[in-house]
Amino acid sequence: MGEVLVLEKRVNYAPGTDYDALWKKIISELFEEFILFFAPDLYEAIDFRKGIVFLEQELPKVIIEHKKGKKIADKIVKVSLKNGEEKYVFIHIEIQGKKDPDFSKRMFTYFYRLFDRFQENIYSIAILTDLSKSNDPQAFQYSFYGTELTYRFNTYKFNEEDIPSLKKSTNPFAIAVLAGIYLHQTEKNYHKRYEVKKKLLKDFILTNPNLKSNVAEALFYFIDYLLYLPDELTKQLTKDLSINIEKEAKHMLYSEKIKEAPTLAEYFKTVREEGFEKGIEKGIEKGKMEEKRNLAAELLREGFSVEKVAKMVKLSLDEVKEIEASIHFNRPES
């Protein structure tokens, strides 16, 4: 069982955005990558082939009551270990506005309540997104006339991370952490934030051939909301990224999950104003049949169904099935 806390100093976030839920969303969508990045030792023990099960409804009532009135996002994840055992991973994310002197005590409180409820081994880690050097929680210690207790937990501190190393990492959470660092570094400079946001979205997501569609979409949504920009800069960002969106990341134009993200929402608004009913038509209807077939092949490789691809690129089912067959035929043997 693992407990994860995310602490953040309040900065100029997008008005009305729930950042607790934003972290919770990307962790839910990319849970395996999350564990690999933040808890590689635990990752080696989990058998992800057997799947994971989120069990929020089983969160102990005593935990919920204890947190009443706080801004939090909770998860319980049931996983199987490679040794055949089943364990629970409890992830608690808490966005906090200032340093908390009772933080370590609260970590221990959640630990013993969870242990009492589940009687399982618990993996605890605190993820500290605040860049303040003073935010350095220590082990919780208790001592009373010979009765002693020391509770230590793992920590991951944004203020100790090396930006060049994060940029070289292939794990999507390295980019998420990088975005979190930039969020604080650009607190008083939206134009600087504009530049780092454009680079993250363009270089690490839209033009990255190694990212799977679901990973790219999850990262795009997370960064687009995390690195809030005023409307005028969002419009400018949309213009700067539109070519990359259409040419390098066409699958995003079909994703209902991220169409409401600020930059893509502005993109679709722009193309509607230019007279297109759908953003993808801007890239397809001017193209030739070969371009349609290439796009169909790309979408099939990404896992879209034949029916969905046929509808997207406006080809017949037979034509798409023929393309699918050619993909399988030309695939090299392992």
Short mmCIF file of C-alpha atoms in Angstrom, two decimals:
data_model
loop_
_atom_site.label_atom_id
_atom_site.label_comp_id
_atom_site.label_asym_id
_atom_site.label_seq_id
_atom_site.Cartn_x
_atom_site.Cartn_y
_atom_site.Cartn_z
CA MET A 1 0.00 0.00 0.00
CA GLY A 2 1.46 3.39 -0.89
CA GLU A 3 0.54 6.86 0.25
CA VAL A 4 1.40 9.82 -1.99
CA LEU A 5 0.97 13.43 -0.98
CA VAL A 6 1.43 16.36 -3.34
CA LEU A 7 1.99 19.69 -1.64
CA GLU A 8 1.91 22.92 -3.59
CA LYS A 9 2.45 26.55 -2.70
CA ARG A 10 -0.39 28.60 -4.18
CA VAL A 11 0.62 30.37 -7.36
CA ASN A 12 -1.31 32.05 -10.17
CA TYR A 13 -3.37 29.06 -11.28
CA ALA A 14 -6.14 29.24 -13.84
CA PRO A 15 -9.30 30.66 -12.24
CA GLY A 16 -11.63 27.87 -11.15
CA THR A 17 -9.30 24.98 -11.97
CA ASP A 18 -9.23 22.09 -9.50
CA TYR A 19 -5.56 21.17 -9.35
CA ASP A 20 -6.17 18.34 -6.92
CA ALA A 21 -8.32 16.71 -9.60
CA LEU A 22 -5.77 17.56 -12.29
CA TRP A 23 -3.05 15.52 -10.59
CA LYS A 24 -5.54 12.80 -9.78
CA LYS A 25 -6.57 12.60 -13.44
CA ILE A 26 -3.10 12.14 -14.89
CA ILE A 27 -2.17 9.61 -12.20
CA SER A 28 -5.32 7.61 -12.98
CA GLU A 29 -4.65 7.65 -16.72
CA LEU A 30 -0.92 6.89 -16.49
CA PHE A 31 -0.72 4.92 -13.24
CA GLU A 32 1.98 2.49 -14.39
CA GLU A 33 4.19 5.35 -15.59
CA PHE A 34 3.52 7.19 -12.33
CA ILE A 35 4.75 4.27 -10.22
CA LEU A 36 7.77 3.73 -12.48
CA PHE A 37 8.84 7.36 -12.13
CA PHE A 38 8.16 8.03 -8.44
CA ALA A 39 8.54 4.54 -6.94
CA PRO A 40 10.77 2.41 -9.20
CA ASP A 41 11.48 -0.09 -6.41
CA LEU A 42 7.75 -0.71 -5.97
CA TYR A 43 7.29 -0.83 -9.74
CA GLU A 44 9.66 -3.81 -9.99
CA ALA A 45 7.46 -5.77 -7.58
CA ILE A 46 4.10 -5.13 -9.28
CA ASP A 47 2.74 -7.43 -11.99
CA PHE A 48 0.95 -4.94 -14.24
CA ARG A 49 -0.02 -7.70 -16.66
CA LYS A 50 -2.72 -8.73 -14.20
CA GLY A 51 -4.20 -5.26 -14.28
CA ILE A 52 -5.04 -2.74 -11.57
CA VAL A 53 -8.34 -1.95 -9.89
CA PHE A 54 -9.24 1.47 -8.47
CA LEU A 55 -11.29 1.10 -5.30
CA GLU A 56 -12.12 4.64 -4.14
CA GLN A 57 -15.47 3.47 -2.82
CA GLU A 58 -13.63 1.34 -0.26
CA LEU A 59 -11.74 4.27 1.25
CA PRO A 60 -12.16 3.86 5.01
CA LYS A 61 -14.85 6.12 6.44
CA VAL A 62 -12.56 7.14 9.27
CA ILE A 63 -10.06 8.59 6.75
CA ILE A 64 -12.72 10.59 4.92
CA GLU A 65 -14.12 12.03 8.14
CA HIS A 66 -10.65 13.03 9.27
CA LYS A 67 -10.11 15.02 6.07
CA LYS A 68 -13.53 16.64 5.99
CA GLY A 69 -13.37 20.20 4.69
CA LYS A 70 -9.92 19.82 3.08
CA LYS A 71 -9.13 19.99 -0.64
CA ILE A 72 -7.93 16.48 -1.40
CA ALA A 73 -8.13 13.68 -3.93
CA ASP A 74 -7.93 10.09 -2.75
CA LYS A 75 -7.30 6.76 -4.41
CA ILE A 76 -7.01 3.14 -3.44
CA VAL A 77 -5.51 0.91 -6.11
CA LYS A 78 -5.48 -2.87 -5.87
CA VAL A 79 -2.51 -4.47 -7.61
CA SER A 80 -0.97 -7.92 -7.87
CA LEU A 81 2.66 -8.57 -7.08
CA LYS A 82 4.97 -10.71 -9.17
CA ASN A 83 5.28 -13.13 -6.25
CA GLY A 84 1.56 -13.86 -6.52
CA GLU A 85 0.40 -11.73 -3.58
CA GLU A 86 -2.26 -9.04 -3.80
CA LYS A 87 -1.58 -5.67 -2.18
CA TYR A 88 -3.27 -2.30 -1.98
CA VAL A 89 -1.72 0.99 -3.05
CA PHE A 90 -3.25 4.00 -1.35
CA ILE A 91 -2.51 7.33 -3.00
CA HIS A 92 -3.40 10.50 -1.17
CA ILE A 93 -2.88 13.80 -2.97
CA GLU A 94 -3.11 16.99 -0.96
CA ILE A 95 -2.65 20.44 -2.51
CA GLN A 96 -1.56 22.65 0.34
CA GLY A 97 -1.05 26.43 0.34
CA LYS A 98 1.69 26.71 2.95
CA LYS A 99 4.21 24.70 4.91
CA ASP A 100 2.51 22.49 7.48
CA PRO A 101 4.39 21.82 10.76
CA ASP A 102 2.10 18.82 11.38
CA PHE A 103 2.74 17.26 8.00
CA SER A 104 4.79 14.28 9.23
CA LYS A 105 2.29 13.61 11.99
CA ARG A 106 -0.53 13.58 9.46
CA MET A 107 1.41 11.19 7.24
CA PHE A 108 1.69 8.83 10.21
CA THR A 109 -1.99 9.28 11.10
CA TYR A 110 -3.08 8.19 7.62
CA PHE A 111 -0.58 5.35 7.75
CA TYR A 112 -1.84 3.78 10.97
CA ARG A 113 -5.50 4.25 10.05
CA LEU A 114 -4.92 2.51 6.72
CA PHE A 115 -2.85 -0.22 8.34
CA ASP A 116 -5.55 -0.80 10.93
CA ARG A 117 -8.19 -1.02 8.19
CA PHE A 118 -6.35 -3.19 5.65
CA GLN A 119 -3.55 -4.93 7.61
CA GLU A 120 -1.30 -4.64 4.56
CA ASN A 121 2.26 -3.49 3.91
CA ILE A 122 2.23 0.23 3.13
CA TYR A 123 4.50 2.16 0.76
CA SER A 124 4.50 5.86 1.64
CA ILE A 125 5.91 8.71 -0.42
CA ALA A 126 5.44 12.47 -0.15
CA ILE A 127 5.75 14.41 -3.39
CA LEU A 128 6.65 18.01 -2.62
CA THR A 129 5.99 20.33 -5.56
CA ASP A 130 6.79 23.49 -3.61
CA LEU A 131 10.21 24.82 -4.67
CA SER A 132 10.90 26.24 -1.21
CA LYS A 133 14.06 24.83 0.35
CA SER A 134 12.50 25.19 3.80
CA ASN A 135 9.79 22.65 3.02
CA ASP A 136 11.66 19.59 4.23
CA PRO A 137 9.44 17.32 6.36
CA GLN A 138 11.28 15.01 8.74
CA ALA A 139 10.32 11.66 10.24
CA PHE A 140 7.50 11.65 12.77
CA GLN A 141 8.79 10.79 16.23
CA TYR A 142 6.91 9.94 19.40
CA SER A 143 8.35 9.25 22.83
CA PHE A 144 6.67 8.89 26.21
CA TYR A 145 8.43 7.25 29.17
CA GLY A 146 10.01 4.42 27.26
CA THR A 147 7.32 4.11 24.58
CA GLU A 148 8.96 5.31 21.36
CA LEU A 149 8.06 5.45 17.71
CA THR A 150 9.80 6.73 14.57
CA TYR A 151 7.92 6.84 11.29
CA ARG A 152 9.89 7.60 8.13
CA PHE A 153 8.54 7.88 4.60
CA ASN A 154 9.92 8.40 1.10
CA THR A 155 9.97 11.91 -0.37
CA TYR A 156 10.27 13.32 -3.87
CA LYS A 157 11.16 17.02 -3.92
CA PHE A 158 10.72 19.19 -6.98
CA ASN A 159 13.32 21.65 -5.63
CA GLU A 160 16.03 18.98 -5.83
CA GLU A 161 15.35 17.90 -9.40
CA ASP A 162 17.73 18.56 -12.29
CA ILE A 163 15.92 20.12 -15.27
CA PRO A 164 18.30 18.77 -17.98
CA SER A 165 17.85 15.23 -16.58
CA LEU A 166 14.06 15.60 -16.61
CA LYS A 167 14.18 16.68 -20.25
CA LYS A 168 16.15 13.56 -21.17
CA SER A 169 13.81 11.16 -19.39
CA THR A 170 11.39 9.08 -21.45
CA ASN A 171 8.84 8.85 -18.62
CA PRO A 172 5.88 11.23 -19.13
CA PHE A 173 5.91 12.18 -15.45
CA ALA A 174 9.31 13.78 -15.96
CA ILE A 175 7.50 16.26 -18.21
CA ALA A 176 4.71 16.63 -15.65
CA VAL A 177 7.28 17.43 -12.96
CA LEU A 178 9.03 19.83 -15.33
CA ALA A 179 5.72 21.61 -15.90
CA GLY A 180 5.23 21.82 -12.13
CA ILE A 181 8.65 23.41 -11.70
CA TYR A 182 7.99 25.91 -14.50
CA LEU A 183 4.66 26.77 -12.89
CA HIS A 184 6.49 28.19 -9.87
CA GLN A 185 9.41 29.67 -11.80
CA THR A 186 7.03 31.69 -14.02
CA GLU A 187 4.69 32.79 -11.25
CA LYS A 188 5.13 36.48 -12.05
CA ASN A 189 5.97 36.27 -15.74
CA TYR A 190 3.27 35.05 -18.13
CA HIS A 191 5.41 35.71 -21.21
CA LYS A 192 8.12 33.43 -19.88
CA ARG A 193 5.45 30.84 -19.06
CA TYR A 194 4.19 31.15 -22.62
CA GLU A 195 7.61 30.21 -23.98
CA VAL A 196 8.17 27.20 -21.72
CA LYS A 197 4.61 25.98 -22.24
CA LYS A 198 4.97 26.22 -26.02
CA LYS A 199 8.22 24.27 -25.88
CA LEU A 200 6.75 21.55 -23.67
CA LEU A 201 3.66 21.07 -25.81
CA LYS A 202 5.51 21.24 -29.11
CA ASP A 203 8.84 19.49 -28.50
CA PHE A 204 7.88 16.94 -25.86
CA ILE A 205 4.33 16.05 -26.96
CA LEU A 206 3.15 17.13 -30.41
CA THR A 207 6.34 16.24 -32.29
CA ASN A 208 7.45 13.33 -30.12
CA PRO A 209 7.12 10.14 -32.21
CA ASN A 210 7.74 7.90 -29.21
CA LEU A 211 4.65 8.92 -27.23
CA LYS A 212 1.58 6.71 -27.40
CA SER A 213 -1.68 8.51 -28.10
CA ASN A 214 -3.11 8.07 -24.61
CA VAL A 215 0.10 9.35 -23.02
CA ALA A 216 0.29 12.37 -25.32
CA GLU A 217 -3.34 13.25 -24.66
CA ALA A 218 -2.99 12.94 -20.88
CA LEU A 219 0.16 15.08 -20.83
CA PHE A 220 -1.30 17.70 -23.16
CA TYR A 221 -4.40 18.11 -21.00
CA PHE A 222 -2.37 18.26 -17.78
CA ILE A 223 0.15 20.84 -19.00
CA ASP A 224 -2.43 22.93 -20.85
CA TYR A 225 -4.40 23.43 -17.64
CA LEU A 226 -1.47 23.53 -15.21
CA LEU A 227 0.44 26.29 -17.02
CA TYR A 228 -2.41 28.77 -17.17
CA LEU A 229 -2.12 31.68 -19.64
CA PRO A 230 -4.37 34.70 -20.16
CA ASP A 231 -6.72 34.54 -23.16
CA GLU A 232 -4.57 36.59 -25.51
CA LEU A 233 -1.50 34.44 -24.94
CA THR A 234 -3.60 31.28 -25.31
CA LYS A 235 -4.77 32.53 -28.70
CA GLN A 236 -1.18 33.20 -29.73
CA LEU A 237 -0.14 29.76 -28.50
CA THR A 238 -2.92 28.21 -30.58
CA LYS A 239 -1.59 29.88 -33.72
CA ASP A 240 1.96 28.76 -32.97
CA LEU A 241 0.94 25.13 -32.36
CA SER A 242 -1.80 24.67 -34.96
CA ILE A 243 0.53 23.32 -37.66
CA ASN A 244 1.98 20.78 -35.24
CA ILE A 245 -1.48 19.76 -34.07
CA GLU A 246 -2.66 19.13 -37.62
CA LYS A 247 0.45 17.48 -39.01
CA GLU A 248 2.11 15.74 -36.07
CA ALA A 249 -0.74 14.93 -33.66
CA LYS A 250 -3.89 14.46 -35.74
CA HIS A 251 -5.22 11.89 -33.27
CA MET A 252 -5.69 14.67 -30.73
CA LEU A 253 -8.27 16.29 -32.97
CA TYR A 254 -10.44 13.21 -32.50
CA SER A 255 -9.99 12.94 -28.74
CA GLU A 256 -13.11 13.89 -26.81
CA LYS A 257 -10.99 13.76 -23.63
CA ILE A 258 -8.97 16.88 -24.35
CA LYS A 259 -11.07 19.02 -26.66
CA GLU A 260 -11.92 21.23 -23.68
CA ALA A 261 -8.26 21.88 -22.82
CA PRO A 262 -7.59 25.65 -23.28
CA THR A 263 -5.35 25.53 -26.36
CA LEU A 264 -7.40 22.94 -28.27
CA ALA A 265 -10.64 24.67 -27.31
CA GLU A 266 -9.23 27.84 -28.85
CA TYR A 267 -8.10 25.85 -31.89
CA PHE A 268 -11.58 24.53 -32.57
CA LYS A 269 -13.07 27.96 -32.00
CA THR A 270 -10.65 29.39 -34.58
CA VAL A 271 -11.38 26.80 -37.25
CA ARG A 272 -15.13 27.23 -36.73
CA GLU A 273 -14.75 30.96 -37.25
CA GLU A 274 -12.86 30.21 -40.46
CA GLY A 275 -15.83 28.24 -41.74
CA PHE A 276 -14.88 24.63 -40.87
CA GLU A 277 -17.31 22.48 -38.92
CA LYS A 278 -14.54 20.23 -37.64
CA GLY A 279 -10.88 21.00 -37.16
CA ILE A 280 -9.75 17.81 -38.86
CA GLU A 281 -11.52 18.75 -42.10
CA LYS A 282 -9.02 21.56 -42.47
CA GLY A 283 -6.26 19.00 -42.85
CA ILE A 284 -8.13 16.32 -44.80
CA GLU A 285 -10.40 17.89 -47.39
CA LYS A 286 -7.50 19.70 -49.03
CA GLY A 287 -5.50 16.54 -49.22
CA LYS A 288 -5.23 13.81 -51.79
CA MET A 289 -6.40 10.21 -51.52
CA GLU A 290 -2.87 9.07 -50.65
CA GLU A 291 -2.78 11.43 -47.71
CA LYS A 292 -6.08 10.00 -46.51
CA ARG A 293 -4.74 6.48 -46.75
CA ASN A 294 -1.54 7.41 -44.87
CA LEU A 295 -3.57 9.04 -42.13
CA ALA A 296 -5.84 6.00 -41.93
CA ALA A 297 -2.82 3.72 -41.53
CA GLU A 298 -1.43 5.96 -38.80
CA LEU A 299 -4.71 5.90 -36.88
CA LEU A 300 -5.02 2.11 -37.21
CA ARG A 301 -1.53 1.72 -35.74
CA GLU A 302 -2.61 3.91 -32.86
CA GLY A 303 -5.39 1.44 -32.07
CA PHE A 304 -8.48 3.10 -33.57
CA SER A 305 -11.13 0.72 -34.90
CA VAL A 306 -11.77 0.25 -38.62
CA GLU A 307 -15.22 1.81 -38.27
CA LYS A 308 -13.87 4.83 -36.43
CA VAL A 309 -11.05 5.39 -38.92
CA ALA A 310 -13.43 5.12 -41.87
CA LYS A 311 -15.61 7.81 -40.36
CA MET A 312 -12.65 10.04 -39.48
CA VAL A 313 -10.92 10.11 -42.85
CA LYS A 314 -14.04 9.55 -44.97
CA LEU A 315 -13.04 6.30 -46.62
CA SER A 316 -15.20 3.24 -47.13
CA LEU A 317 -15.00 0.33 -44.70
CA ASP A 318 -13.56 -1.87 -47.43
CA GLU A 319 -10.80 0.64 -48.13
CA VAL A 320 -9.86 0.87 -44.48
CA LYS A 321 -9.93 -2.92 -44.08
CA GLU A 322 -7.59 -3.16 -47.06
CA ILE A 323 -5.20 -0.70 -45.38
CA GLU A 324 -5.41 -2.66 -42.13
CA ALA A 325 -4.57 -5.88 -43.94
CA SER A 326 -1.55 -4.29 -45.61
CA ILE A 327 -0.27 -3.10 -42.22
CA HIS A 328 -0.43 -6.63 -40.79
CA PHE A 329 1.12 -8.08 -43.95
CA ASN A 330 4.08 -5.69 -43.88
CA ARG A 331 4.68 -6.00 -40.14
CA PRO A 332 8.09 -7.65 -39.56
CA GLU A 333 8.09 -10.98 -37.79
CA SER A 334 9.35 -10.99 -34.22
#
